[in-house]
Amino acid sequence: MRRQLICANWKMNHSLQDGMDFFLKLESIDYNNPQSDAVVFPAFPLIQPLSTIGAKIGIPIGGQNLNENESGAYTGEVSASMLASCGASWVIIGHSERRDIFGESNELIAKKIIAALSGNLNVILCVGEHLETREDGKTTEFVQNQLAINLDSISPDDMEKITIAYEPIWAIGTGLASKPEDAEEIMSFIRNWLEEKFNTDIADKTRILYGGSVKPDNMSGYAAMKNIDGALVGGASLDAESFWGIIKAVS
Ligand code: PGA
């Protein structure tokens, strides 16, 4: 049985004080949720202090990106071991904003996944299509190509540390959430693909999250779907009560 996982992707939002206040708020509403897992992904400078406060209520912290190299002359970049040394145990790789704004290719994302695994980090690998691809009826082909390249050299054992987030790009930050049934169709396709590439056990165990305009009032619709194991949440994860509302919706 896969446990639901609710992830907060804060993107480039929240000062250190905002981040601390978020956790204090969760603590004060008695955050305690054995039914599902939660992870918060703040900006890099907040990782270390928030990992200390997050540990108190059992919420791990992750980075929103990493560099594929271990160390060296890469001004402005952060490696897997640096994230881990600051208390991060997770990292998001291949978010559509990294792919589209920063030009990250499928091949680069594959390298970043290897780097994250060498640093012993859990990975949220994001995939998902643009609106034109959906309108052309090419969503499954597009997502399959992303997965095939991103996970090209990944072994079945590595998959223990990998979660997949299906985020249709047209649904991110737009308020136009995908219908649960439409997301389920692609996510069931992803699970079948995992079975073909790896095996039935990996397909059964791997968590697949939905992302794109998830809110406290639409989360239960996703959680009711057979192949949806939680959510990667942007805007609605910035406020502690809203994040808690999403977690409660799957409990
Ligand atoms: P959103 O973002 O919840 O604001 O749509 C989701 C994401 O980008 O991961």
PDB file of C-alpha atoms and ligand atoms in Angstrom:
ATOM      1  CA  MET A   1       0.000   0.000   0.000  1.00  0.00           C
ATOM      2  CA  ARG A   2       1.511   3.338  -1.035  1.00  0.00           C
ATOM      3  CA  ARG A   3       1.319   6.175   1.504  1.00  0.00           C
ATOM      4  CA  GLN A   4       0.112   9.482   0.175  1.00  0.00           C
ATOM      5  CA  LEU A   5       2.829  12.151  -0.048  1.00  0.00           C
ATOM      6  CA  ILE A   6       2.071  15.884  -0.010  1.00  0.00           C
ATOM      7  CA  CYS A   7       4.942  18.141  -1.076  1.00  0.00           C
ATOM      8  CA  ALA A   8       5.208  21.915  -0.707  1.00  0.00           C
ATOM      9  CA  ASN A   9       7.180  23.524  -3.521  1.00  0.00           C
ATOM     10  CA  TRP A  10       7.683  27.088  -2.341  1.00  0.00           C
ATOM     11  CA  LYS A  11       9.592  28.108  -5.492  1.00  0.00           C
ATOM     12  CA  MET A  12      11.264  31.550  -5.021  1.00  0.00           C
ATOM     13  CA  ASN A  13       8.920  32.613  -2.219  1.00  0.00           C
ATOM     14  CA  HIS A  14       9.225  33.085   1.547  1.00  0.00           C
ATOM     15  CA  SER A  15      11.935  34.754   3.619  1.00  0.00           C
ATOM     16  CA  LEU A  16      13.557  32.856   6.482  1.00  0.00           C
ATOM     17  CA  GLN A  17      11.095  34.459   8.889  1.00  0.00           C
ATOM     18  CA  ASP A  18       8.124  33.438   6.695  1.00  0.00           C
ATOM     19  CA  GLY A  19       9.474  29.888   6.616  1.00  0.00           C
ATOM     20  CA  MET A  20       9.923  29.753  10.388  1.00  0.00           C
ATOM     21  CA  ASP A  21       6.405  31.155  10.887  1.00  0.00           C
ATOM     22  CA  PHE A  22       5.003  28.448   8.597  1.00  0.00           C
ATOM     23  CA  PHE A  23       6.482  25.682  10.755  1.00  0.00           C
ATOM     24  CA  LEU A  24       5.511  27.379  14.020  1.00  0.00           C
ATOM     25  CA  LYS A  25       1.965  27.575  12.713  1.00  0.00           C
ATOM     26  CA  LEU A  26       1.951  23.871  11.800  1.00  0.00           C
ATOM     27  CA  GLU A  27       3.313  23.061  15.240  1.00  0.00           C
ATOM     28  CA  SER A  28       0.612  25.175  16.896  1.00  0.00           C
ATOM     29  CA  ILE A  29      -2.205  23.443  14.995  1.00  0.00           C
ATOM     30  CA  ASP A  30      -0.767  20.195  16.324  1.00  0.00           C
ATOM     31  CA  TYR A  31       0.569  18.853  13.060  1.00  0.00           C
ATOM     32  CA  ASN A  32       0.388  15.123  13.391  1.00  0.00           C
ATOM     33  CA  ASN A  33      -0.459  13.035  10.429  1.00  0.00           C
ATOM     34  CA  PRO A  34       0.439   9.369  10.443  1.00  0.00           C
ATOM     35  CA  GLN A  35      -1.796   8.747   7.393  1.00  0.00           C
ATOM     36  CA  SER A  36       0.483  10.473   4.904  1.00  0.00           C
ATOM     37  CA  ASP A  37       3.958  11.926   4.426  1.00  0.00           C
ATOM     38  CA  ALA A  38       4.813  15.581   3.857  1.00  0.00           C
ATOM     39  CA  VAL A  39       7.980  17.271   2.570  1.00  0.00           C
ATOM     40  CA  VAL A  40       8.696  21.014   2.256  1.00  0.00           C
ATOM     41  CA  PHE A  41      10.960  22.377  -0.492  1.00  0.00           C
ATOM     42  CA  PRO A  42      12.068  25.933   0.418  1.00  0.00           C
ATOM     43  CA  ALA A  43      14.692  28.085  -1.325  1.00  0.00           C
ATOM     44  CA  PHE A  44      18.310  27.025  -0.654  1.00  0.00           C
ATOM     45  CA  PRO A  45      19.151  29.544   2.114  1.00  0.00           C
ATOM     46  CA  LEU A  46      16.226  28.331   4.229  1.00  0.00           C
ATOM     47  CA  ILE A  47      17.100  24.627   4.094  1.00  0.00           C
ATOM     48  CA  GLN A  48      19.385  24.388   7.092  1.00  0.00           C
ATOM     49  CA  PRO A  49      17.285  26.308   9.649  1.00  0.00           C
ATOM     50  CA  LEU A  50      14.028  24.760   8.443  1.00  0.00           C
ATOM     51  CA  SER A  51      15.433  21.232   8.522  1.00  0.00           C
ATOM     52  CA  THR A  52      16.038  21.695  12.249  1.00  0.00           C
ATOM     53  CA  ILE A  53      12.552  23.000  12.940  1.00  0.00           C
ATOM     54  CA  GLY A  54      10.942  20.529  10.482  1.00  0.00           C
ATOM     55  CA  ALA A  55      12.575  17.588  12.258  1.00  0.00           C
ATOM     56  CA  LYS A  56      10.669  18.496  15.427  1.00  0.00           C
ATOM     57  CA  ILE A  57       7.325  17.761  13.769  1.00  0.00           C
ATOM     58  CA  GLY A  58       8.539  15.074  11.395  1.00  0.00           C
ATOM     59  CA  ILE A  59       8.583  17.045   8.129  1.00  0.00           C
ATOM     60  CA  PRO A  60      11.711  16.514   6.023  1.00  0.00           C
ATOM     61  CA  ILE A  61      13.138  19.303   3.869  1.00  0.00           C
ATOM     62  CA  GLY A  62      14.325  19.187   0.275  1.00  0.00           C
ATOM     63  CA  GLY A  63      16.039  21.342  -2.339  1.00  0.00           C
ATOM     64  CA  GLN A  64      14.239  22.564  -5.471  1.00  0.00           C
ATOM     65  CA  ASN A  65      17.170  21.820  -7.745  1.00  0.00           C
ATOM     66  CA  LEU A  66      20.836  20.759  -7.708  1.00  0.00           C
ATOM     67  CA  ASN A  67      23.852  20.804  -9.956  1.00  0.00           C
ATOM     68  CA  GLU A  68      24.891  17.533 -11.574  1.00  0.00           C
ATOM     69  CA  ASN A  69      28.533  17.966 -10.502  1.00  0.00           C
ATOM     70  CA  GLU A  70      29.906  17.121  -7.081  1.00  0.00           C
ATOM     71  CA  SER A  71      31.963  20.311  -6.617  1.00  0.00           C
ATOM     72  CA  GLY A  72      34.095  22.812  -8.536  1.00  0.00           C
ATOM     73  CA  ALA A  73      34.033  26.106 -10.366  1.00  0.00           C
ATOM     74  CA  TYR A  74      30.258  26.430 -10.920  1.00  0.00           C
ATOM     75  CA  THR A  75      29.436  29.827  -9.450  1.00  0.00           C
ATOM     76  CA  GLY A  76      25.966  29.998  -7.984  1.00  0.00           C
ATOM     77  CA  GLU A  77      25.334  26.264  -8.041  1.00  0.00           C
ATOM     78  CA  VAL A  78      24.626  23.744  -5.263  1.00  0.00           C
ATOM     79  CA  SER A  79      25.556  20.038  -5.177  1.00  0.00           C
ATOM     80  CA  ALA A  80      23.796  17.000  -3.722  1.00  0.00           C
ATOM     81  CA  SER A  81      26.295  16.642  -0.880  1.00  0.00           C
ATOM     82  CA  MET A  82      25.869  20.331   0.032  1.00  0.00           C
ATOM     83  CA  LEU A  83      22.104  19.877   0.247  1.00  0.00           C
ATOM     84  CA  ALA A  84      22.548  16.777   2.391  1.00  0.00           C
ATOM     85  CA  SER A  85      25.068  18.540   4.642  1.00  0.00           C
ATOM     86  CA  CYS A  86      22.443  21.224   5.367  1.00  0.00           C
ATOM     87  CA  GLY A  87      19.834  18.661   6.370  1.00  0.00           C
ATOM     88  CA  ALA A  88      17.981  18.148   3.079  1.00  0.00           C
ATOM     89  CA  SER A  89      16.924  14.585   2.356  1.00  0.00           C
ATOM     90  CA  TRP A  90      14.948  15.271  -0.828  1.00  0.00           C
ATOM     91  CA  VAL A  91      15.338  17.194  -4.081  1.00  0.00           C
ATOM     92  CA  ILE A  92      12.994  18.178  -6.924  1.00  0.00           C
ATOM     93  CA  ILE A  93      14.480  17.525 -10.362  1.00  0.00           C
ATOM     94  CA  GLY A  94      13.120  18.519 -13.760  1.00  0.00           C
ATOM     95  CA  HIS A  95      10.394  20.903 -12.636  1.00  0.00           C
ATOM     96  CA  SER A  96       8.833  22.494 -15.737  1.00  0.00           C
ATOM     97  CA  GLU A  97      10.110  25.916 -14.632  1.00  0.00           C
ATOM     98  CA  ARG A  98      13.671  24.511 -14.667  1.00  0.00           C
ATOM     99  CA  ARG A  99      13.045  22.869 -18.027  1.00  0.00           C
ATOM    100  CA  ASP A 100      11.388  25.911 -19.654  1.00  0.00           C
ATOM    101  CA  ILE A 101      12.972  28.971 -18.020  1.00  0.00           C
ATOM    102  CA  PHE A 102      16.459  27.559 -17.451  1.00  0.00           C
ATOM    103  CA  GLY A 103      16.586  25.322 -20.523  1.00  0.00           C
ATOM    104  CA  GLU A 104      17.222  22.035 -18.720  1.00  0.00           C
ATOM    105  CA  SER A 105      17.234  19.168 -21.199  1.00  0.00           C
ATOM    106  CA  ASN A 106      16.073  15.617 -20.555  1.00  0.00           C
ATOM    107  CA  GLU A 107      19.706  14.510 -20.712  1.00  0.00           C
ATOM    108  CA  LEU A 108      20.788  17.048 -18.065  1.00  0.00           C
ATOM    109  CA  ILE A 109      17.919  15.964 -15.839  1.00  0.00           C
ATOM    110  CA  ALA A 110      19.117  12.351 -16.155  1.00  0.00           C
ATOM    111  CA  LYS A 111      22.552  13.451 -14.889  1.00  0.00           C
ATOM    112  CA  LYS A 112      21.003  15.377 -12.005  1.00  0.00           C
ATOM    113  CA  ILE A 113      19.088  12.293 -10.907  1.00  0.00           C
ATOM    114  CA  ILE A 114      22.320  10.284 -10.800  1.00  0.00           C
ATOM    115  CA  ALA A 115      23.985  13.066  -8.782  1.00  0.00           C
ATOM    116  CA  ALA A 116      21.085  13.149  -6.310  1.00  0.00           C
ATOM    117  CA  LEU A 117      21.200   9.391  -5.820  1.00  0.00           C
ATOM    118  CA  SER A 118      24.971   9.461  -5.258  1.00  0.00           C
ATOM    119  CA  GLY A 119      24.297  12.030  -2.539  1.00  0.00           C
ATOM    120  CA  ASN A 120      21.666   9.703  -1.048  1.00  0.00           C
ATOM    121  CA  LEU A 121      18.815  12.154  -1.670  1.00  0.00           C
ATOM    122  CA  ASN A 122      15.237  11.156  -2.441  1.00  0.00           C
ATOM    123  CA  VAL A 123      14.134  12.530  -5.796  1.00  0.00           C
ATOM    124  CA  ILE A 124      10.875  14.004  -7.046  1.00  0.00           C
ATOM    125  CA  LEU A 125      11.166  13.772 -10.831  1.00  0.00           C
ATOM    126  CA  CYS A 126       8.696  16.100 -12.569  1.00  0.00           C
ATOM    127  CA  VAL A 127       7.258  15.360 -15.987  1.00  0.00           C
ATOM    128  CA  GLY A 128       4.329  16.852 -17.869  1.00  0.00           C
ATOM    129  CA  GLU A 129       3.185  18.367 -21.131  1.00  0.00           C
ATOM    130  CA  HIS A 130       2.469  21.845 -22.508  1.00  0.00           C
ATOM    131  CA  LEU A 131      -1.051  22.719 -23.621  1.00  0.00           C
ATOM    132  CA  GLU A 132      -0.161  22.395 -27.335  1.00  0.00           C
ATOM    133  CA  THR A 133       1.077  18.856 -26.786  1.00  0.00           C
ATOM    134  CA  ARG A 134      -2.188  17.938 -25.046  1.00  0.00           C
ATOM    135  CA  GLU A 135      -4.232  19.583 -27.796  1.00  0.00           C
ATOM    136  CA  ASP A 136      -2.263  17.626 -30.395  1.00  0.00           C
ATOM    137  CA  GLY A 137      -3.169  14.402 -28.545  1.00  0.00           C
ATOM    138  CA  LYS A 138       0.517  13.664 -27.893  1.00  0.00           C
ATOM    139  CA  THR A 139       0.626  13.742 -24.084  1.00  0.00           C
ATOM    140  CA  THR A 140       1.505  10.082 -23.456  1.00  0.00           C
ATOM    141  CA  GLU A 141       4.174  10.104 -26.162  1.00  0.00           C
ATOM    142  CA  PHE A 142       5.697  13.276 -24.672  1.00  0.00           C
ATOM    143  CA  VAL A 143       5.697  12.014 -21.081  1.00  0.00           C
ATOM    144  CA  GLN A 144       7.054   8.639 -22.163  1.00  0.00           C
ATOM    145  CA  ASN A 145       9.962  10.354 -23.911  1.00  0.00           C
ATOM    146  CA  GLN A 146      10.739  12.402 -20.779  1.00  0.00           C
ATOM    147  CA  LEU A 147      10.687   9.304 -18.578  1.00  0.00           C
ATOM    148  CA  ALA A 148      12.717   7.193 -20.999  1.00  0.00           C
ATOM    149  CA  ILE A 149      15.567   9.717 -21.137  1.00  0.00           C
ATOM    150  CA  ASN A 150      15.389  10.910 -17.509  1.00  0.00           C
ATOM    151  CA  LEU A 151      15.440   7.365 -16.112  1.00  0.00           C
ATOM    152  CA  ASP A 152      17.628   5.831 -18.808  1.00  0.00           C
ATOM    153  CA  SER A 153      20.398   4.551 -16.536  1.00  0.00           C
ATOM    154  CA  ILE A 154      18.357   4.051 -13.379  1.00  0.00           C
ATOM    155  CA  SER A 155      18.261   0.559 -11.841  1.00  0.00           C
ATOM    156  CA  PRO A 156      15.264  -1.043 -10.101  1.00  0.00           C
ATOM    157  CA  ASP A 157      17.078  -0.529  -6.762  1.00  0.00           C
ATOM    158  CA  ASP A 158      17.496   3.191  -7.479  1.00  0.00           C
ATOM    159  CA  MET A 159      13.740   3.496  -7.921  1.00  0.00           C
ATOM    160  CA  GLU A 160      13.295   3.118  -4.158  1.00  0.00           C
ATOM    161  CA  LYS A 161      14.421   6.730  -3.869  1.00  0.00           C
ATOM    162  CA  ILE A 162      12.479   8.121  -6.822  1.00  0.00           C
ATOM    163  CA  THR A 163       8.952   9.577  -6.810  1.00  0.00           C
ATOM    164  CA  ILE A 164       7.397  10.833 -10.024  1.00  0.00           C
ATOM    165  CA  ALA A 165       5.300  13.999 -10.180  1.00  0.00           C
ATOM    166  CA  TYR A 166       3.023  14.352 -13.180  1.00  0.00           C
ATOM    167  CA  GLU A 167       2.424  18.070 -13.625  1.00  0.00           C
ATOM    168  CA  PRO A 168       0.618  19.193 -16.777  1.00  0.00           C
ATOM    169  CA  ILE A 169       2.261  22.576 -17.425  1.00  0.00           C
ATOM    170  CA  TRP A 170      -1.026  24.256 -18.389  1.00  0.00           C
ATOM    171  CA  ALA A 171      -2.333  23.475 -14.890  1.00  0.00           C
ATOM    172  CA  ILE A 172       0.618  24.926 -12.946  1.00  0.00           C
ATOM    173  CA  GLY A 173      -0.180  28.220 -11.220  1.00  0.00           C
ATOM    174  CA  THR A 174      -3.170  28.835 -13.494  1.00  0.00           C
ATOM    175  CA  GLY A 175      -6.063  27.666 -11.322  1.00  0.00           C
ATOM    176  CA  LEU A 176      -6.967  25.327 -14.219  1.00  0.00           C
ATOM    177  CA  ALA A 177      -6.424  22.074 -12.362  1.00  0.00           C
ATOM    178  CA  SER A 178      -6.619  18.895 -14.426  1.00  0.00           C
ATOM    179  CA  LYS A 179      -9.742  16.811 -13.893  1.00  0.00           C
ATOM    180  CA  PRO A 180      -8.779  13.947 -11.566  1.00  0.00           C
ATOM    181  CA  GLU A 181      -9.883  11.408 -14.215  1.00  0.00           C
ATOM    182  CA  ASP A 182      -7.686  13.027 -16.886  1.00  0.00           C
ATOM    183  CA  ALA A 183      -4.665  13.061 -14.557  1.00  0.00           C
ATOM    184  CA  GLU A 184      -5.401   9.451 -13.584  1.00  0.00           C
ATOM    185  CA  GLU A 185      -5.294   8.412 -17.229  1.00  0.00           C
ATOM    186  CA  ILE A 186      -1.729   9.702 -17.664  1.00  0.00           C
ATOM    187  CA  MET A 187      -0.637   8.473 -14.254  1.00  0.00           C
ATOM    188  CA  SER A 188      -1.897   4.987 -14.951  1.00  0.00           C
ATOM    189  CA  PHE A 189       0.047   5.167 -18.225  1.00  0.00           C
ATOM    190  CA  ILE A 190       3.163   6.128 -16.190  1.00  0.00           C
ATOM    191  CA  ARG A 191       2.642   3.176 -13.848  1.00  0.00           C
ATOM    192  CA  ASN A 192       2.329   0.776 -16.776  1.00  0.00           C
ATOM    193  CA  TRP A 193       5.468   2.252 -18.269  1.00  0.00           C
ATOM    194  CA  LEU A 194       7.315   1.638 -14.969  1.00  0.00           C
ATOM    195  CA  GLU A 195       6.177  -1.966 -15.043  1.00  0.00           C
ATOM    196  CA  GLU A 196       7.506  -2.447 -18.556  1.00  0.00           C
ATOM    197  CA  LYS A 197      10.819  -0.696 -17.869  1.00  0.00           C
ATOM    198  CA  PHE A 198      11.436  -2.195 -14.408  1.00  0.00           C
ATOM    199  CA  ASN A 199       8.989  -4.738 -12.994  1.00  0.00           C
ATOM    200  CA  THR A 200       5.589  -5.089 -11.317  1.00  0.00           C
ATOM    201  CA  ASP A 201       6.980  -4.581  -7.840  1.00  0.00           C
ATOM    202  CA  ILE A 202       8.582  -1.235  -8.758  1.00  0.00           C
ATOM    203  CA  ALA A 203       5.406  -0.150 -10.559  1.00  0.00           C
ATOM    204  CA  ASP A 204       3.363  -0.987  -7.448  1.00  0.00           C
ATOM    205  CA  LYS A 205       5.704   0.728  -5.004  1.00  0.00           C
ATOM    206  CA  THR A 206       6.612   3.939  -6.847  1.00  0.00           C
ATOM    207  CA  ARG A 207       4.603   6.947  -5.734  1.00  0.00           C
ATOM    208  CA  ILE A 208       3.206   9.117  -8.504  1.00  0.00           C
ATOM    209  CA  LEU A 209       2.029  12.586  -7.486  1.00  0.00           C
ATOM    210  CA  TYR A 210      -0.237  14.994  -9.311  1.00  0.00           C
ATOM    211  CA  GLY A 211       0.767  18.675  -9.502  1.00  0.00           C
ATOM    212  CA  GLY A 212      -0.989  21.730 -10.923  1.00  0.00           C
ATOM    213  CA  SER A 213      -3.362  24.057  -9.018  1.00  0.00           C
ATOM    214  CA  VAL A 214      -3.965  21.625  -6.146  1.00  0.00           C
ATOM    215  CA  LYS A 215      -5.959  23.248  -3.322  1.00  0.00           C
ATOM    216  CA  PRO A 216      -7.512  22.037  -0.060  1.00  0.00           C
ATOM    217  CA  ASP A 217     -10.890  21.756  -1.774  1.00  0.00           C
ATOM    218  CA  ASN A 218      -9.839  19.719  -4.821  1.00  0.00           C
ATOM    219  CA  MET A 219      -7.279  17.360  -3.216  1.00  0.00           C
ATOM    220  CA  SER A 220      -9.709  14.648  -2.180  1.00  0.00           C
ATOM    221  CA  GLY A 221     -10.750  14.188  -5.824  1.00  0.00           C
ATOM    222  CA  TYR A 222      -7.155  13.326  -6.726  1.00  0.00           C
ATOM    223  CA  ALA A 223      -6.566  11.148  -3.671  1.00  0.00           C
ATOM    224  CA  ALA A 224      -9.585   9.050  -4.641  1.00  0.00           C
ATOM    225  CA  MET A 225      -7.890   7.978  -7.888  1.00  0.00           C
ATOM    226  CA  LYS A 226      -6.178   4.591  -7.924  1.00  0.00           C
ATOM    227  CA  ASN A 227      -2.861   5.797  -9.345  1.00  0.00           C
ATOM    228  CA  ILE A 228      -2.552   9.176  -7.612  1.00  0.00           C
ATOM    229  CA  ASP A 229      -0.426   8.955  -4.469  1.00  0.00           C
ATOM    230  CA  GLY A 230      -0.370  12.592  -3.367  1.00  0.00           C
ATOM    231  CA  ALA A 231       0.485  16.012  -4.725  1.00  0.00           C
ATOM    232  CA  LEU A 232       3.250  18.480  -5.475  1.00  0.00           C
ATOM    233  CA  VAL A 233       1.761  21.816  -4.468  1.00  0.00           C
ATOM    234  CA  GLY A 234       3.007  25.308  -5.315  1.00  0.00           C
ATOM    235  CA  GLY A 235       0.821  28.336  -4.503  1.00  0.00           C
ATOM    236  CA  ALA A 236      -1.481  26.615  -2.007  1.00  0.00           C
ATOM    237  CA  SER A 237       1.487  25.296  -0.003  1.00  0.00           C
ATOM    238  CA  LEU A 238       2.779  28.735   0.998  1.00  0.00           C
ATOM    239  CA  ASP A 239       0.266  29.147   3.780  1.00  0.00           C
ATOM    240  CA  ALA A 240       0.464  26.636   6.653  1.00  0.00           C
ATOM    241  CA  GLU A 241      -3.294  26.321   7.073  1.00  0.00           C
ATOM    242  CA  SER A 242      -3.852  25.751   3.385  1.00  0.00           C
ATOM    243  CA  PHE A 243      -1.040  23.140   3.291  1.00  0.00           C
ATOM    244  CA  TRP A 244      -2.556  21.452   6.348  1.00  0.00           C
ATOM    245  CA  GLY A 245      -5.948  21.527   4.589  1.00  0.00           C
ATOM    246  CA  ILE A 246      -4.469  19.598   1.667  1.00  0.00           C
ATOM    247  CA  ILE A 247      -2.861  17.051   4.006  1.00  0.00           C
ATOM    248  CA  LYS A 248      -6.138  16.602   5.881  1.00  0.00           C
ATOM    249  CA  ALA A 249      -7.954  16.018   2.599  1.00  0.00           C
ATOM    250  CA  VAL A 250      -6.021  12.767   2.084  1.00  0.00           C
ATOM    251  CA  SER A 251      -6.239  11.515   5.667  1.00  0.00           C
TER     252      SER A 251
HETATM  253  P1  PGA B   1       0.795  25.216  -8.325  1.00  0.00           P
HETATM  254  O1  PGA B   1       2.311  24.719  -8.647  1.00  0.00           O
HETATM  255  O2  PGA B   1       0.276  24.309  -7.217  1.00  0.00           O
HETATM  256  O3  PGA B   1       0.943  26.627  -7.881  1.00  0.00           O
HETATM  257  O4  PGA B   1       0.013  25.041  -9.575  1.00  0.00           O
HETATM  258  C1  PGA B   1       2.638  23.349  -8.703  1.00  0.00           C
HETATM  259  C2  PGA B   1       4.104  23.178  -9.022  1.00  0.00           C
HETATM  260  O5  PGA B   1       4.672  23.974  -9.779  1.00  0.00           O
HETATM  261  O6  PGA B   1       4.762  22.244  -8.529  1.00  0.00           O
END
